[in-house]
Coordinates of C-alpha atoms and ligand atoms in Angstrom, one line a residue:
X163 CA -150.6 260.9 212.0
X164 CA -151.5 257.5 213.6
X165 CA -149.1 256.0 210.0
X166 CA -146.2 258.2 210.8
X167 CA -146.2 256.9 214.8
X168 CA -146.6 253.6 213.3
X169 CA -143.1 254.4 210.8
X170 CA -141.3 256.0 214.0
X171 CA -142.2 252.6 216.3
X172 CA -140.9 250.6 213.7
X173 CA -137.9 252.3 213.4
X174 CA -137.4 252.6 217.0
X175 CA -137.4 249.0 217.4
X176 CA -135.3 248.5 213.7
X177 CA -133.1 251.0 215.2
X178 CA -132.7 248.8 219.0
X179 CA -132.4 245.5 217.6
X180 CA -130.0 246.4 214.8
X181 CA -128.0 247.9 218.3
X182 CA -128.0 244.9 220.2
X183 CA -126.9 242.8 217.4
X184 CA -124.0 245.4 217.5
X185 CA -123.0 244.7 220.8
X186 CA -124.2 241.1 220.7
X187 CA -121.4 238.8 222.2
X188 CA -120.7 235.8 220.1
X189 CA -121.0 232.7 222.7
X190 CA -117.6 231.1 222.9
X191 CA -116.9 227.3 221.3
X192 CA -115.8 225.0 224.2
X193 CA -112.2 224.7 222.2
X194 CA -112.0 228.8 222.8
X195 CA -113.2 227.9 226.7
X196 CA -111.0 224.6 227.7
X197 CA -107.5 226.5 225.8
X198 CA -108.5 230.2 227.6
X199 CA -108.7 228.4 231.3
X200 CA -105.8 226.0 230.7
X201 CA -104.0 229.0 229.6
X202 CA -105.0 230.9 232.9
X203 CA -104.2 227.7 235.3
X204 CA -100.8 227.2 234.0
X205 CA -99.6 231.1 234.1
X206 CA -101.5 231.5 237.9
X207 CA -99.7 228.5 239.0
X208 CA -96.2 229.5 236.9
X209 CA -96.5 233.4 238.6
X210 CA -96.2 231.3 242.2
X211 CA -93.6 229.3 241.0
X212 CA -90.9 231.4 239.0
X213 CA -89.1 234.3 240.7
X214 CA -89.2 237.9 239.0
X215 CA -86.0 238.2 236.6
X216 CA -86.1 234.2 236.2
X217 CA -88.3 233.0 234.2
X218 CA -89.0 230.2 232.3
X219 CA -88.0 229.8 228.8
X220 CA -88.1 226.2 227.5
X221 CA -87.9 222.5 229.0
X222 CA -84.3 220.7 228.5
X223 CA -84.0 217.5 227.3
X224 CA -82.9 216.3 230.8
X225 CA -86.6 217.6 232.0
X226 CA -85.6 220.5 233.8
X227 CA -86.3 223.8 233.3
X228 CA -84.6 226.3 231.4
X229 CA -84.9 230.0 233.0
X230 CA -84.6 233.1 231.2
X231 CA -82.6 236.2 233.1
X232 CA -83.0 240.0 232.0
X233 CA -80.5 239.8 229.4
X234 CA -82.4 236.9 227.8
X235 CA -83.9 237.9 224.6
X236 CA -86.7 236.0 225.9
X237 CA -87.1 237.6 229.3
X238 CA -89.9 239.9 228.4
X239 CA -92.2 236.8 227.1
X240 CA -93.2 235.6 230.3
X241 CA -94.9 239.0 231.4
X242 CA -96.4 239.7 228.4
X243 CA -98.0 236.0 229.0
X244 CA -99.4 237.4 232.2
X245 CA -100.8 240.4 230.8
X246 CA -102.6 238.9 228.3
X247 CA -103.9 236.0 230.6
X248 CA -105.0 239.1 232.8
X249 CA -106.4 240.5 229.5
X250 CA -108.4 237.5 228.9
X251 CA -109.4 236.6 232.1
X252 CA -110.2 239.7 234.2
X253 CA -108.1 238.3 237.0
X254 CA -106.7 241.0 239.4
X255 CA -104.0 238.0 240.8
X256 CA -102.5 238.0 237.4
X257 CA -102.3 241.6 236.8
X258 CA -100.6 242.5 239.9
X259 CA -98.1 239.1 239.1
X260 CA -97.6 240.7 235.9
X261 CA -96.9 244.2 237.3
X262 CA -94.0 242.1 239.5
X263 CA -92.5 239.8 236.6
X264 CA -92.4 243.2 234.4
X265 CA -90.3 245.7 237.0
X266 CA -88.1 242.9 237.4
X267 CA -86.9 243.7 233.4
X268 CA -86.0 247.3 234.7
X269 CA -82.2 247.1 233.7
X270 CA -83.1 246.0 230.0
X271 CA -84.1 249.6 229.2
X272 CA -80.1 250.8 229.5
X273 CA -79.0 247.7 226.8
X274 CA -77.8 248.1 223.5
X275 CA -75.7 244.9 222.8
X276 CA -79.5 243.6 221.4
X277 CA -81.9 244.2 218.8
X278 CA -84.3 241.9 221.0
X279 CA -85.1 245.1 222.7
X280 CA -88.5 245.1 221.1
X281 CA -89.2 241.8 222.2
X282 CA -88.0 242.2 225.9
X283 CA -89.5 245.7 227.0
X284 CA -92.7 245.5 224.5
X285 CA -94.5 242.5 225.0
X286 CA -93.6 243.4 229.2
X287 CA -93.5 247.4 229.4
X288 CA -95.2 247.6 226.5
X289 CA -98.8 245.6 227.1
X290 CA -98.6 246.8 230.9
X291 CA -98.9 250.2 229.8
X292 CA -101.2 250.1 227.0
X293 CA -103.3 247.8 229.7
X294 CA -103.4 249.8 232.9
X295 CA -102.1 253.1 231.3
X296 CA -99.8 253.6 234.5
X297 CA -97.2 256.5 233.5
X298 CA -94.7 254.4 235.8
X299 CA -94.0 252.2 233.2
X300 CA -93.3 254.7 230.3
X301 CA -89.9 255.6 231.3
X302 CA -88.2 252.6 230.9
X303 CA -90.0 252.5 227.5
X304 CA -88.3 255.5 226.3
X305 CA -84.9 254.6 227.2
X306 CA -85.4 251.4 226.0
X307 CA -86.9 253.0 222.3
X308 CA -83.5 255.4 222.3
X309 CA -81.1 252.4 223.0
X310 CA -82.6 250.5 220.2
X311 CA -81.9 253.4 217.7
X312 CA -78.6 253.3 218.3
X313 CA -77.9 250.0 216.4
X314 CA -79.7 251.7 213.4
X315 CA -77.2 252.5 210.5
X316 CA -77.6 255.2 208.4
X317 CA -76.0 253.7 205.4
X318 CA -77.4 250.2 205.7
X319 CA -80.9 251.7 206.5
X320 CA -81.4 248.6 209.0
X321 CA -81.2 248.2 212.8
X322 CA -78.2 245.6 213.6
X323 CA -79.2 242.2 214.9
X324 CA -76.2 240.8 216.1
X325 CA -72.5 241.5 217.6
X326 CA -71.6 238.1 217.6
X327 CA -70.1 236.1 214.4
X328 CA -68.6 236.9 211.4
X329 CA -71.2 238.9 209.4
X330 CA -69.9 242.3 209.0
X331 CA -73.7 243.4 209.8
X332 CA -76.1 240.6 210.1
X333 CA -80.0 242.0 210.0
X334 CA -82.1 238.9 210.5
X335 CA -85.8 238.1 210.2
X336 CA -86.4 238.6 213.3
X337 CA -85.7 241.9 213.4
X338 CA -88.8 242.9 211.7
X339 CA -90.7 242.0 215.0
X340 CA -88.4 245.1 216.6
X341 CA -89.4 247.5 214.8
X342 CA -92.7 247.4 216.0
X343 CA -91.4 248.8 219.6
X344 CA -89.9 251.5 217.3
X345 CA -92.8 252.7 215.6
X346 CA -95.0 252.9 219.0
X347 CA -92.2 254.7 220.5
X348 CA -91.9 257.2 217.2
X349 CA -95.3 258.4 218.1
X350 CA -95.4 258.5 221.9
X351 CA -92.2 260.3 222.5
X352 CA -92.6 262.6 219.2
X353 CA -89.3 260.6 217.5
X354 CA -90.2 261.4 213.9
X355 CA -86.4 259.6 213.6
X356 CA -87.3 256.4 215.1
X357 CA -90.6 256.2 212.4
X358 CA -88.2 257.0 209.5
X359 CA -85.6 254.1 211.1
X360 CA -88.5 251.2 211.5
X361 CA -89.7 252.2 208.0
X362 CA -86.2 251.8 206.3
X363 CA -85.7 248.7 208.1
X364 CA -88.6 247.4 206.9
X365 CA -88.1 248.5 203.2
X366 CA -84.7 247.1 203.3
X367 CA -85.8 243.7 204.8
X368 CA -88.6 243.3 201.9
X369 CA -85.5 244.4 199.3
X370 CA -83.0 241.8 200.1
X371 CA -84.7 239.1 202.6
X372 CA -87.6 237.6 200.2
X373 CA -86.9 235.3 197.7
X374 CA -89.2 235.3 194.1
X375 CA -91.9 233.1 195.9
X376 CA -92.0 235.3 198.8
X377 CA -90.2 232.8 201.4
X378 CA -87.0 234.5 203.2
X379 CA -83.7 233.9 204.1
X380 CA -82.5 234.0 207.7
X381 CA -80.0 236.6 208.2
X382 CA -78.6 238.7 205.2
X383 CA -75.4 240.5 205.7
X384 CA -74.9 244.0 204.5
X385 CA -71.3 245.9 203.5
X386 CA -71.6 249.0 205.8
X387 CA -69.6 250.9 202.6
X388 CA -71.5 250.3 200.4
X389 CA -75.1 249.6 201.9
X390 CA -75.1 246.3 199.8
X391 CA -76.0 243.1 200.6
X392 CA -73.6 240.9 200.6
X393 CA -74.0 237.4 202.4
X394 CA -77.9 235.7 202.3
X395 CA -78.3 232.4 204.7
X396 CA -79.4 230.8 207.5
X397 CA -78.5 230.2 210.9
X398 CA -81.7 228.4 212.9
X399 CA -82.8 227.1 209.1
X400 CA -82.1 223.7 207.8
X401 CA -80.1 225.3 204.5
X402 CA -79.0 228.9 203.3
X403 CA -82.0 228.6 201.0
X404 CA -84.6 226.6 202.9
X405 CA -87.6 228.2 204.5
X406 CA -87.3 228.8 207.9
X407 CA -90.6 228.1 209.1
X408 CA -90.1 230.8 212.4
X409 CA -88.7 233.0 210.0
X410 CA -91.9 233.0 207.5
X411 CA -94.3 234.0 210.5
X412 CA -91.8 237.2 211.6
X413 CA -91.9 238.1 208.2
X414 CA -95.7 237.7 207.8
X415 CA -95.8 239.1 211.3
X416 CA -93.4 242.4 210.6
X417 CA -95.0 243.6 207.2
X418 CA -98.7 242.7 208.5
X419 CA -97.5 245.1 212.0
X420 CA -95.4 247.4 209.3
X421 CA -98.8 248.4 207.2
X422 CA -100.7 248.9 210.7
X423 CA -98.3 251.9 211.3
X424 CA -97.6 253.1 207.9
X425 CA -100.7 252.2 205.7
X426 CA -97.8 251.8 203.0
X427 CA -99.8 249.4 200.8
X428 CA -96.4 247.8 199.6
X429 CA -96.6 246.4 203.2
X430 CA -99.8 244.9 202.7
X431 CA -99.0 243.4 199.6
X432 CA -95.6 241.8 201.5
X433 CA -97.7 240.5 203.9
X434 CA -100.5 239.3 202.0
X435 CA -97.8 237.6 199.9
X436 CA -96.3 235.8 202.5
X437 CA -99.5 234.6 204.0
X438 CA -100.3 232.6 200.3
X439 CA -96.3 231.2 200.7
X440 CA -97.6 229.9 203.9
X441 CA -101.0 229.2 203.6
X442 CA -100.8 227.2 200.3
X443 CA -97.9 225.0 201.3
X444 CA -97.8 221.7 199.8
X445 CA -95.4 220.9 202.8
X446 CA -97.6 222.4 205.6
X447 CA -99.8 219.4 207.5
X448 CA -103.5 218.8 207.5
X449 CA -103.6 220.9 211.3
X450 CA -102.0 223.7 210.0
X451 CA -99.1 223.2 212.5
X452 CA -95.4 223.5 210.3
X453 CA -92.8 221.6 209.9
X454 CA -89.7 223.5 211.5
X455 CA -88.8 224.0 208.3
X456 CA -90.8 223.8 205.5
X457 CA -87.5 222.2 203.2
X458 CA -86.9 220.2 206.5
X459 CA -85.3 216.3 205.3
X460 CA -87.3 213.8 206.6
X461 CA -91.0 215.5 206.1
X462 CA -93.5 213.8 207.1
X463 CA -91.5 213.1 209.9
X464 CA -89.8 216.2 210.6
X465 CA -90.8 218.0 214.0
X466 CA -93.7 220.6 214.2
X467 CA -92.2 224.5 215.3
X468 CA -95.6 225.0 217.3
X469 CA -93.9 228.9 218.0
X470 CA -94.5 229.4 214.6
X471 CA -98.0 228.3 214.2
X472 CA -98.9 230.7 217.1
X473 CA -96.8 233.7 215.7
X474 CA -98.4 233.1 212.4
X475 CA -102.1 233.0 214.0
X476 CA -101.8 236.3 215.5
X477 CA -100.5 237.7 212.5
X478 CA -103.3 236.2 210.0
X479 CA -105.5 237.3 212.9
X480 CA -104.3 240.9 212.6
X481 CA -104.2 240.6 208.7
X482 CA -108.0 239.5 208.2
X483 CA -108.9 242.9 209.9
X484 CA -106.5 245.1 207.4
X485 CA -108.3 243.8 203.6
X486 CA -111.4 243.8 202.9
X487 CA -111.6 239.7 201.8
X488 CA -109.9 239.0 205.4
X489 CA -112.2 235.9 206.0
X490 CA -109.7 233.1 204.2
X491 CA -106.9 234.7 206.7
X492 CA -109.4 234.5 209.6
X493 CA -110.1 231.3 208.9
X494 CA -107.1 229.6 208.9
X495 CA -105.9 231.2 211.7
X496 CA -108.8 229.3 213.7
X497 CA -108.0 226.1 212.2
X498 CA -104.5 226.7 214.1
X499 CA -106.0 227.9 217.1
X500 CA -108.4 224.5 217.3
X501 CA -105.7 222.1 216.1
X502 CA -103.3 223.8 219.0
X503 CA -106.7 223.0 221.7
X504 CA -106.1 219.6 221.3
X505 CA -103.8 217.2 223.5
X506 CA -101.3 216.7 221.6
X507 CA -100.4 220.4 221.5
X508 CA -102.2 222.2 225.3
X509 CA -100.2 220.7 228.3
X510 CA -102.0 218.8 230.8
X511 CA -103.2 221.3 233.8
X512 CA -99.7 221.2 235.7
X513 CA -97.5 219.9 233.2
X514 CA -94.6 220.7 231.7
X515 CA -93.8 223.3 234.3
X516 CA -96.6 225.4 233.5
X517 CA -96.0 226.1 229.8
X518 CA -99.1 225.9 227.9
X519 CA -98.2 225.0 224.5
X520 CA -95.8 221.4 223.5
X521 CA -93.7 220.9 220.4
X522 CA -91.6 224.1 219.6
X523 CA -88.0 224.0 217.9
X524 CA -85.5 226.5 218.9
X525 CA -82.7 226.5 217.1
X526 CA -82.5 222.7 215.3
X527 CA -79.1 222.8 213.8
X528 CA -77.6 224.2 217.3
X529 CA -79.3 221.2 218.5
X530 CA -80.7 223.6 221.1
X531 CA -84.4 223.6 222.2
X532 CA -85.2 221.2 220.1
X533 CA -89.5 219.7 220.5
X534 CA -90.3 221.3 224.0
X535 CA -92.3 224.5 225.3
X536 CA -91.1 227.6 224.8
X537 CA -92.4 230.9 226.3
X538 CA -92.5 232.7 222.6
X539 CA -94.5 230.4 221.7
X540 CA -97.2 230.5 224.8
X541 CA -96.8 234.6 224.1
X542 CA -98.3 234.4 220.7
X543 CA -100.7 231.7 221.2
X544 CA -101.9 234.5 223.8
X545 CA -101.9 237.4 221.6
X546 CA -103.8 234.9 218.8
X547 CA -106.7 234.2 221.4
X548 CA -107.4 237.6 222.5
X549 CA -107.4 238.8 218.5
X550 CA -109.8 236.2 218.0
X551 CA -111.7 236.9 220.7
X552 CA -112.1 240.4 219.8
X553 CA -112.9 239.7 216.7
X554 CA -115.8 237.8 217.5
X555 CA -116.8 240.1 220.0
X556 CA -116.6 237.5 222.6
X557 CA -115.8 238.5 226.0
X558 CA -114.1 235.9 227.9
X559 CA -113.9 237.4 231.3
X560 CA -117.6 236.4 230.8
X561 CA -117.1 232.2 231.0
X562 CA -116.2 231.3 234.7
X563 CA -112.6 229.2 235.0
X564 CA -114.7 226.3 236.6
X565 CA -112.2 224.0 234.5
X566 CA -108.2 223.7 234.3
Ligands
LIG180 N1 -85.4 235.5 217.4 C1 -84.8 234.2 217.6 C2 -85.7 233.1 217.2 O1 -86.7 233.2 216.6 O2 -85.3 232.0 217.5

């Protein structure tokens, strides 16, 4: 009797401790600390600054700021930013700053001259309602969803990027990013239509977009006939066959997302592809940080595309939870992360009007936004830390903001 009580205690306490080291919070590395609060002091201060509707989008070369209004592609950034500082930080200020900054993006739901639709109404609409689960903001979401499908042709199997140009019907990287907003909305509103649409587009981007070592054109035009492709280059890149490097982290970003909602293991593989293309570089520097292009001229002087360090980090983030050797994804993903905590990448606590993150490139041929902040970039870097942080379990509403 007095063996068996013995057993039970042990297992009793076996049972306890193996609970707490469930629930155990990992304690956060002072990099993870310093880039969390700078990341909180910037957006507090930028929500007092910037007016609903006009928010900021990059830094021009004459200093000033560039603002983004609704119809900006990268309007619905700048909330999303606010959400997940509000995420990371437990701050009630930002959340209701972010509730104001995302109303403010109510006429976006009624547009279809864009594919960005994804971008504007899910990183704002989309993270306040899967945040505070408020049904106000579902409406605009389902408009939104519904005026997305209509750029979705039947006989291309894609969802149209742009109306402007010559390309009969140009489907871009990018677009993978959309389709993200479409599969969400497939399942909330019961749209078995919009699932089928983001699952073509997706199968048809991995059929023409990827080259044999798994980098990608930019935009690839399709014969709305015929279905075929029939144009394959570039328009941000530095050539028609060069290796965009935004391009390679919303590829690696859209097939990674794709597999989430399908558990199509071609998906995977796309993704898992990609990440090697990236990851084992010869171009790609020491800090994990690329080159704007990884065929970019002058390398190693070429400019670092910070946006597509951070878009990449959330994705390899995301990735190394999906396969079951996810460490070497997780991994690098932190090395980006650190590298993007030092100086030369975190603005100084009220600099650069409140951006967080120096050293993105727009578009470098259009000699537009070329080396400055840019709010897609601050967006992922967001996204990147509260992955990580929920990956290691750490809870950062936890560390006070004592520090800027
Ligand atoms: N979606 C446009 C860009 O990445 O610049």
């Amino acid at each position: 009797m007095k063996k068996r009580l013995g057993t039970c205690c042990a297992f009793v306490v076996l049972l306890g401790l193996g609970q707490s080291l469930v629930n155990a919070q990992s304690t956060p590395e002072d990099w993870l600390i310093k880039s969390k609060n700078r990341a909180v002091y910037q957006l507090t201060k930028a929500a007092e600054t910037y007016k609903p509707g006009m928010t900021p989008r990059s830094v021009e070369p004459d200093g000033s700021v560039r603002l983004a209004p609704c119809r900006d592609w990268t309007s619905g950034f700048f909330p999303g930013s606010l959400w997940y500082a509000y995420e990371l930080s437990g701050n009630k200020k930002l959340a209701a700053q972010a509730g104001r900054f995302t109303l403010a993006l109510d006429s976006v739901q009624h547009f279809t001259f864009t594919h960005d639709l994804g971008f504007m109404l899910f990183c704002s609409y989309g993270n306040a309602y899967r945040i505070t689960g408020n049904k106000q903001y579902l409406k605009p979401l389902e408009n939104g969803a519904a005026s997305l499908y209509t750029r979705y042709n039947k006989r291309v199997k894609a969802i149209r990027s742009w109306d402007f140009g010559e390309w009969q019907f140009p489907v871009i990287i990018d677009n993978m990013m959309n389709i993200d907003f479409l599969f969400w909305a497939a399942k909330q509103f019961n749209k078995p239509a919009y699932f089928q649409a983001a699952d073509n587009h997706a199968n048809t981007t991995m059929r023409n977009h990827f080259r044999k070592d798994y980098s990608s054109y930019h935009v690839v035009s399709y014969d709305t006939i015929s279905g075929k492709a029939i144009h394959k280059g570039t328009f941000q890149g530095y050539a028609d066959n060069s290796a965009w490097a935004r391009g390679q982290a919303w590829g690696l970003y859209g097939f990674t997302m794709s597999y989430g909602y399908t558990k199509e293991k071609k998906f995977l593989a796309q993704a898992e592809h990609i990440a090697a293309f990236i990851m084992n570089h010869p171009r790609l520097p020491k800090d994990k940080i690329p080159y704007w292009d990884y065929d970019a001229p002058n390398i190693p002087n070429a400019l670092r595309d910070v946006s597509a360090a951070t878009i990449t980090a959330s994705a390899l983030l995301e990735l190394s939870t999906q396969v079951t050797d996810g460490d070497k994804y997780f991994k690098f993903a932190e090395q980006i992360l650190k590298s993007l905590s030092s100086d030369k990448y975190l603005a100084a606590p009220g600099s650069e009007h409140y951006f967080i993150l120096k050293h993105s490139v727009g578009a470098f041929p259009n000699k537009s936004e070329v080396d400055t902040p840019i709010n897609y970039a601050d967006y992922y870097y967001l996204e990147a830390l509260k992955r990580y942080a929920d990956i290691k379990k750490i809870d950062l509403k936890l560390v006070a903001s004592t520090t800027k």
